[in-house]
CSV table of C-alpha atoms and ligand atoms in Angstrom, one decimal:
chain,number,residue,atom,x,y,z
A,1,UNK,CA,-15.9,1.6,-15.3
A,2,UNK,CA,-17.1,-1.8,-14.1
A,3,UNK,CA,-14.3,-4.3,-14.7
A,4,UNK,CA,-15.1,-7.9,-15.5
A,5,UNK,CA,-12.8,-10.9,-14.8
A,6,UNK,CA,-11.9,-10.8,-18.5
A,7,UNK,CA,-10.4,-7.2,-18.1
A,8,UNK,CA,-8.0,-8.4,-15.3
A,9,UNK,CA,-7.1,-11.5,-17.4
A,10,UNK,CA,-6.3,-9.3,-20.4
A,11,UNK,CA,-3.9,-7.1,-18.3
A,12,UNK,CA,-2.3,-10.1,-16.7
A,13,UNK,CA,-1.8,-11.8,-20.1
A,14,UNK,CA,-0.2,-8.6,-21.5
A,15,UNK,CA,2.3,-8.5,-18.6
A,16,UNK,CA,3.0,-12.2,-18.8
A,17,UNK,CA,4.0,-11.8,-22.4
A,18,UNK,CA,6.6,-9.2,-21.3
A,19,UNK,CA,8.1,-11.4,-18.6
A,20,UNK,CA,9.5,-14.3,-20.5
A,21,UNK,CA,8.4,-16.9,-17.9
A,22,UNK,CA,9.4,-14.8,-14.8
A,23,UNK,CA,6.9,-15.4,-12.1
A,24,UNK,CA,6.5,-12.8,-9.3
A,25,UNK,CA,5.5,-14.0,-5.8
A,26,UNK,CA,5.4,-10.8,-3.8
A,27,UNK,CA,3.6,-7.7,-4.9
A,28,UNK,CA,4.8,-4.5,-3.4
A,29,UNK,CA,3.1,-1.1,-3.4
A,30,UNK,CA,5.5,1.7,-2.6
A,31,UNK,CA,4.0,4.9,-1.3
A,32,UNK,CA,5.0,8.6,-1.4
A,33,UNK,CA,8.7,9.0,-1.7
A,34,UNK,CA,9.3,5.4,-0.9
A,35,UNK,CA,9.5,4.1,-4.5
A,36,UNK,CA,13.3,3.9,-4.5
A,37,UNK,CA,13.2,0.2,-3.6
A,38,UNK,CA,12.0,-0.3,-7.1
A,39,UNK,CA,15.3,1.1,-8.4
A,40,UNK,CA,17.4,-1.6,-6.8
A,41,UNK,CA,15.4,-4.6,-8.2
A,42,UNK,CA,17.8,-6.9,-9.9
A,43,UNK,CA,17.3,-7.9,-13.6
A,44,UNK,CA,14.4,-5.4,-13.8
A,45,UNK,CA,11.7,-5.5,-16.4
A,46,UNK,CA,10.0,-2.1,-16.2
A,47,UNK,CA,6.5,-1.6,-17.6
A,48,UNK,CA,4.9,1.9,-17.4
A,49,UNK,CA,1.3,1.8,-16.2
A,50,UNK,CA,0.3,3.7,-19.3
A,51,UNK,CA,1.3,0.7,-21.5
A,52,UNK,CA,-0.8,-1.8,-19.6
A,53,UNK,CA,-4.4,-2.3,-20.8
A,54,UNK,CA,-6.9,-0.8,-18.3
A,55,UNK,CA,-4.2,0.6,-16.0
A,56,UNK,CA,-4.4,4.2,-14.9
A,57,UNK,CA,-1.5,6.7,-14.4
A,58,UNK,CA,-0.3,7.8,-11.0
A,59,UNK,CA,-0.3,11.6,-10.8
A,60,UNK,CA,0.7,11.9,-7.2
A,61,UNK,CA,4.0,13.5,-6.3
A,62,UNK,CA,6.8,11.0,-5.5
A,63,UNK,CA,5.0,8.3,-7.5
A,64,UNK,CA,6.7,7.2,-10.7
A,65,UNK,CA,3.9,5.2,-12.2
A,66,UNK,CA,5.5,2.0,-13.3
A,67,UNK,CA,5.7,-1.7,-12.5
A,68,UNK,CA,9.1,-3.2,-11.9
A,69,UNK,CA,9.5,-7.0,-12.1
A,70,UNK,CA,12.6,-8.7,-10.9
A,71,UNK,CA,14.4,-10.0,-7.9
A,72,UNK,CA,14.7,-8.2,-4.5
A,73,UNK,CA,16.4,-9.8,-1.5
A,74,UNK,CA,16.3,-13.1,-3.4
A,75,UNK,CA,12.6,-13.0,-4.0
A,76,UNK,CA,10.7,-12.6,-7.3
A,77,UNK,CA,8.8,-9.4,-6.9
A,78,UNK,CA,6.4,-7.1,-8.7
A,79,UNK,CA,7.0,-3.6,-7.4
A,80,UNK,CA,4.4,-0.9,-8.0
A,81,UNK,CA,6.4,2.4,-8.0
A,82,UNK,CA,3.6,4.6,-7.2
A,83,UNK,CA,-0.1,3.9,-6.7
A,84,UNK,CA,-3.4,5.3,-7.8
A,85,UNK,CA,-5.5,7.3,-5.2
A,86,UNK,CA,-9.2,8.0,-5.0
A,87,UNK,CA,-8.4,11.7,-4.7
A,88,UNK,CA,-6.8,11.7,-8.1
A,89,UNK,CA,-10.3,11.2,-9.4
A,90,UNK,CA,-10.1,7.5,-10.0
A,91,UNK,CA,-12.9,5.1,-9.0
A,92,UNK,CA,-12.1,2.7,-6.3
A,93,UNK,CA,-12.1,-0.1,-8.8
A,94,UNK,CA,-9.4,1.7,-10.8
A,95,UNK,CA,-7.4,2.4,-7.6
A,96,UNK,CA,-7.2,-1.4,-6.8
A,97,UNK,CA,-7.1,-2.7,-10.3
A,98,UNK,CA,-3.4,-3.6,-10.3
A,99,UNK,CA,-3.7,-5.7,-7.1
A,100,UNK,CA,-6.1,-8.1,-8.7
A,101,UNK,CA,-3.9,-8.3,-11.8
A,102,UNK,CA,-0.8,-9.1,-9.7
A,103,UNK,CA,-2.8,-11.7,-7.9
A,104,UNK,CA,-3.7,-13.3,-11.2
A,105,UNK,CA,0.0,-13.3,-12.1
A,106,UNK,CA,0.7,-15.5,-9.1
A,107,UNK,CA,1.5,-13.0,-6.3
A,108,UNK,CA,0.3,-14.6,-3.0
A,109,UNK,CA,1.8,-11.9,-0.8
A,110,UNK,CA,1.4,-8.1,-0.7
A,111,UNK,CA,3.7,-5.6,0.9
A,112,UNK,CA,2.1,-2.2,1.2
A,113,UNK,CA,3.8,0.9,2.3
A,114,UNK,CA,2.7,4.5,2.8
A,115,UNK,CA,3.6,7.8,4.3
A,116,UNK,CA,1.1,9.0,6.8
A,117,UNK,CA,0.4,11.5,9.6
A,118,UNK,CA,1.1,10.4,13.1
A,119,UNK,CA,-1.9,10.6,15.4
A,120,UNK,CA,-0.6,8.6,18.4
A,121,UNK,CA,1.0,11.0,20.9
A,122,UNK,CA,3.9,8.6,21.3
A,123,UNK,CA,4.9,8.8,17.7
A,124,UNK,CA,7.3,11.3,16.1
A,125,UNK,CA,8.0,12.2,12.5
A,126,UNK,CA,10.4,9.7,11.0
A,127,UNK,CA,9.0,6.7,12.9
A,128,UNK,CA,8.2,3.5,11.2
A,129,UNK,CA,4.9,1.8,12.1
A,130,UNK,CA,3.8,-1.8,11.5
A,131,UNK,CA,0.2,-1.6,10.4
A,132,UNK,CA,-1.8,-4.0,12.6
A,133,UNK,CA,-5.3,-3.0,11.4
A,134,UNK,CA,-7.2,-0.4,9.5
A,135,UNK,CA,-10.3,1.8,9.7
A,136,UNK,CA,-12.3,2.8,6.6
A,137,UNK,CA,-15.1,5.2,7.4
A,138,UNK,CA,-15.2,7.8,4.6
A,139,UNK,CA,-15.2,5.5,1.6
A,140,UNK,CA,-17.4,3.0,0.0
A,141,UNK,CA,-15.9,-0.4,-0.4
A,142,UNK,CA,-13.9,-1.2,-3.5
A,143,UNK,CA,-15.8,-4.5,-3.5
A,144,UNK,CA,-19.1,-2.7,-4.0
A,145,UNK,CA,-21.0,-3.9,-7.0
A,146,UNK,CA,-21.2,-7.3,-8.6
A,147,UNK,CA,-18.9,-9.7,-6.8
A,148,UNK,CA,-16.3,-11.5,-8.9
A,149,UNK,CA,-16.3,-15.0,-7.2
A,150,UNK,CA,-13.1,-15.9,-9.1
A,151,UNK,CA,-11.4,-13.5,-6.7
A,152,UNK,CA,-13.3,-14.1,-3.4
A,153,UNK,CA,-16.6,-14.3,-1.6
A,154,UNK,CA,-19.3,-11.7,-1.4
A,155,UNK,CA,-18.8,-11.0,2.3
A,156,UNK,CA,-15.1,-11.5,3.0
A,157,UNK,CA,-13.9,-11.7,6.6
A,158,UNK,CA,-11.7,-8.8,7.7
A,159,UNK,CA,-10.6,-10.1,11.1
A,160,UNK,CA,-7.0,-10.7,10.0
A,161,UNK,CA,-6.4,-8.5,7.0
A,162,UNK,CA,-2.8,-7.8,8.0
A,163,UNK,CA,-1.5,-11.4,8.3
A,164,UNK,CA,-0.5,-12.1,11.9
A,165,UNK,CA,2.4,-14.3,11.0
A,166,UNK,CA,3.8,-11.6,8.7
A,167,UNK,CA,3.5,-9.1,11.6
A,168,UNK,CA,5.5,-11.4,13.8
A,169,UNK,CA,8.1,-11.8,11.1
A,170,UNK,CA,8.4,-7.9,10.8
A,171,UNK,CA,8.7,-7.6,14.6
A,172,UNK,CA,11.5,-10.1,14.6
A,173,UNK,CA,13.4,-8.5,11.7
A,174,UNK,CA,13.0,-5.1,13.4
A,175,UNK,CA,14.5,-6.5,16.6
A,176,UNK,CA,17.4,-8.0,14.6
A,177,UNK,CA,18.1,-4.6,13.0
A,178,UNK,CA,17.8,-2.9,16.4
A,179,UNK,CA,15.1,-0.7,14.8
A,180,UNK,CA,12.3,0.9,16.9
A,181,UNK,CA,9.2,-0.3,15.0
A,182,UNK,CA,6.0,1.2,16.3
A,183,UNK,CA,2.7,-0.5,15.8
A,184,UNK,CA,-0.8,0.7,15.2
A,185,UNK,CA,-4.0,1.2,13.3
A,186,UNK,CA,-4.0,3.1,10.0
A,187,UNK,CA,-7.1,5.2,9.3
A,188,UNK,CA,-8.1,6.2,5.8
A,189,UNK,CA,-9.1,9.8,5.0
A,190,UNK,CA,-10.0,10.6,1.4
A,191,UNK,CA,-7.9,13.8,0.9
A,192,UNK,CA,-6.4,15.4,-1.0
A,193,UNK,CA,-6.6,18.1,1.7
A,194,UNK,CA,-4.9,17.1,4.9
A,195,UNK,CA,-7.2,16.6,7.8
A,196,UNK,CA,-8.3,19.3,10.2
A,197,UNK,CA,-7.2,19.2,13.8
A,198,UNK,CA,-10.8,18.3,14.8
A,199,UNK,CA,-10.7,15.3,12.4
A,200,UNK,CA,-7.5,14.2,13.9
A,201,UNK,CA,-8.9,14.3,17.4
A,202,UNK,CA,-11.8,12.3,16.2
A,203,UNK,CA,-9.5,9.8,14.5
A,204,UNK,CA,-7.5,9.4,17.8
A,205,UNK,CA,-10.7,8.8,19.8
A,206,UNK,CA,-11.7,6.2,17.3
A,207,UNK,CA,-8.5,4.3,17.8
A,208,UNK,CA,-6.3,5.5,14.9
A,209,UNK,CA,-2.6,5.8,15.3
A,210,UNK,CA,-1.9,7.2,11.8
A,211,UNK,CA,-3.9,8.7,9.1
A,212,UNK,CA,-3.4,8.7,5.3
A,213,UNK,CA,-5.0,8.7,1.9
A,214,UNK,CA,-4.1,5.3,0.5
A,215,UNK,CA,-3.6,1.6,1.3
A,216,UNK,CA,-7.0,0.8,2.8
A,217,UNK,CA,-8.7,0.1,-0.6
A,218,UNK,CA,-5.8,-2.1,-1.8
A,219,UNK,CA,-5.7,-4.1,1.4
A,220,UNK,CA,-9.5,-4.7,1.3
A,221,UNK,CA,-9.2,-6.1,-2.2
A,222,UNK,CA,-6.0,-8.1,-1.5
A,223,UNK,CA,-7.7,-9.6,1.5
A,224,UNK,CA,-10.7,-10.5,-0.6
A,225,UNK,CA,-8.6,-12.4,-3.1
A,226,UNK,CA,-6.7,-14.3,-0.3
A,227,UNK,CA,-3.4,-12.5,-0.3
A,228,UNK,CA,-1.2,-12.4,2.8
A,229,UNK,CA,-0.5,-8.8,3.7
A,230,UNK,CA,2.3,-6.9,5.4
A,231,UNK,CA,2.0,-3.1,5.8
A,232,UNK,CA,4.3,-0.4,6.9
A,233,UNK,CA,3.7,3.3,7.5
A,234,UNK,CA,6.4,5.9,7.5
A,235,UNK,CA,5.2,8.6,9.9
A,236,UNK,CA,6.3,11.5,7.7
A,237,UNK,CA,4.8,14.2,9.9
A,238,UNK,CA,2.6,14.5,12.9
A,239,UNK,CA,-1.0,14.9,11.9
A,240,UNK,CA,-2.8,18.3,11.9
A,241,UNK,CA,-3.0,20.1,15.2
A,242,UNK,CA,-0.5,17.8,17.0
A,243,UNK,CA,2.2,20.4,16.4
A,244,UNK,CA,1.7,24.1,15.8
A,245,UNK,CA,3.2,24.2,12.2
A,246,UNK,CA,1.1,23.6,9.1
A,247,UNK,CA,1.5,20.4,7.0
A,248,UNK,CA,3.2,20.3,3.6
A,249,UNK,CA,3.7,17.9,0.8
A,250,UNK,CA,7.5,18.7,0.8
A,251,UNK,CA,7.7,17.6,4.5
A,252,UNK,CA,6.3,14.2,3.5
A,253,UNK,CA,8.8,13.7,0.7
A,254,UNK,CA,11.7,14.9,2.8
A,255,UNK,CA,10.8,12.5,5.7
A,256,UNK,CA,10.6,9.6,3.2
A,257,UNK,CA,14.0,10.5,1.9
A,258,UNK,CA,15.4,10.8,5.5
A,259,UNK,CA,14.0,7.4,6.4
A,260,UNK,CA,15.3,5.7,3.3
A,261,UNK,CA,18.0,3.6,4.9
A,262,UNK,CA,16.1,2.1,7.8
A,263,UNK,CA,12.9,1.7,5.7
A,264,UNK,CA,14.8,-0.2,3.0
A,265,UNK,CA,16.6,-2.3,5.5
A,266,UNK,CA,13.4,-3.4,7.2
A,267,UNK,CA,11.5,-4.2,4.0
A,268,UNK,CA,14.4,-6.1,2.5
A,269,UNK,CA,14.9,-8.1,5.7
A,270,UNK,CA,11.2,-9.0,5.7
A,271,UNK,CA,11.4,-10.1,2.1
A,272,UNK,CA,14.4,-12.2,2.7
A,273,UNK,CA,12.9,-13.9,5.7
A,274,UNK,CA,9.7,-14.8,3.9
B,1,HPA,N1,-2.6,13.1,6.5
B,1,HPA,C1,-3.0,12.3,5.5
B,1,HPA,N2,-2.1,11.8,4.6
B,1,HPA,C2,-0.8,12.0,4.9
B,1,HPA,C3,-0.4,12.7,5.9
B,1,HPA,C4,-1.3,13.3,6.8
B,1,HPA,O1,-0.9,14.0,7.8
B,1,HPA,N3,1.0,12.7,5.8
B,1,HPA,C5,1.3,12.0,4.7
B,1,HPA,N4,0.2,11.5,4.1
């Protein structure tokens, strides 16, 4: 499906009609098992993805598949509880569709979160990582095809996708919370199979600190339409081959649950400090 600007406008108009004048400023994408922040949004207006024109469902485990509008840490937010992934069979344009709609609704900032495998030897499961940059190798661009100049240029710069000032803000909040915030490069793998140990060795040699199956498409599109971006990875497991045990989906969800308190504290502190 090739979306035109009119499709995005139609979805945004549908949502605006539900919000009674509420104007979100920060869009948040909550990854595997991290959707609980959406449950503490104040005065929530919940819209299931299935109700919104042109939206797709999220079928991934730990992803609720709804948008929650309301206030979080004093800021007007639009929280995506669950995201769409390329491995679910969606086109990249479908995966990133909501980001453009939220941009049209007035969100100038994007918080992205994910669970990912730790590649950096210094990491351990349960660590939080500030995303400083990303690598996309095995994926065409979500911007492929006709450019929609209403959103951004044909050849957008990618030098500062993760906004430096927001990275600084996150470092400062982590220090205040006495939280050990790792930093690094997130590398996209298409999944849904976890990577092989050989792929992880390759990722490490290419400069990756964590690997996962999301985030990169959304960030490319958010950068294209001029959003400021802050990204956090929960290292839910060490990537394939780092430790002797096999990887499992349950381990990812359990790690997300175990990190709940510190992850929420950091994200809320960053929101508040915006
Ligand atoms: N690889 C890819 N995606 C992931 C992983 C991983 O090890 N853990 C959580 N999401």
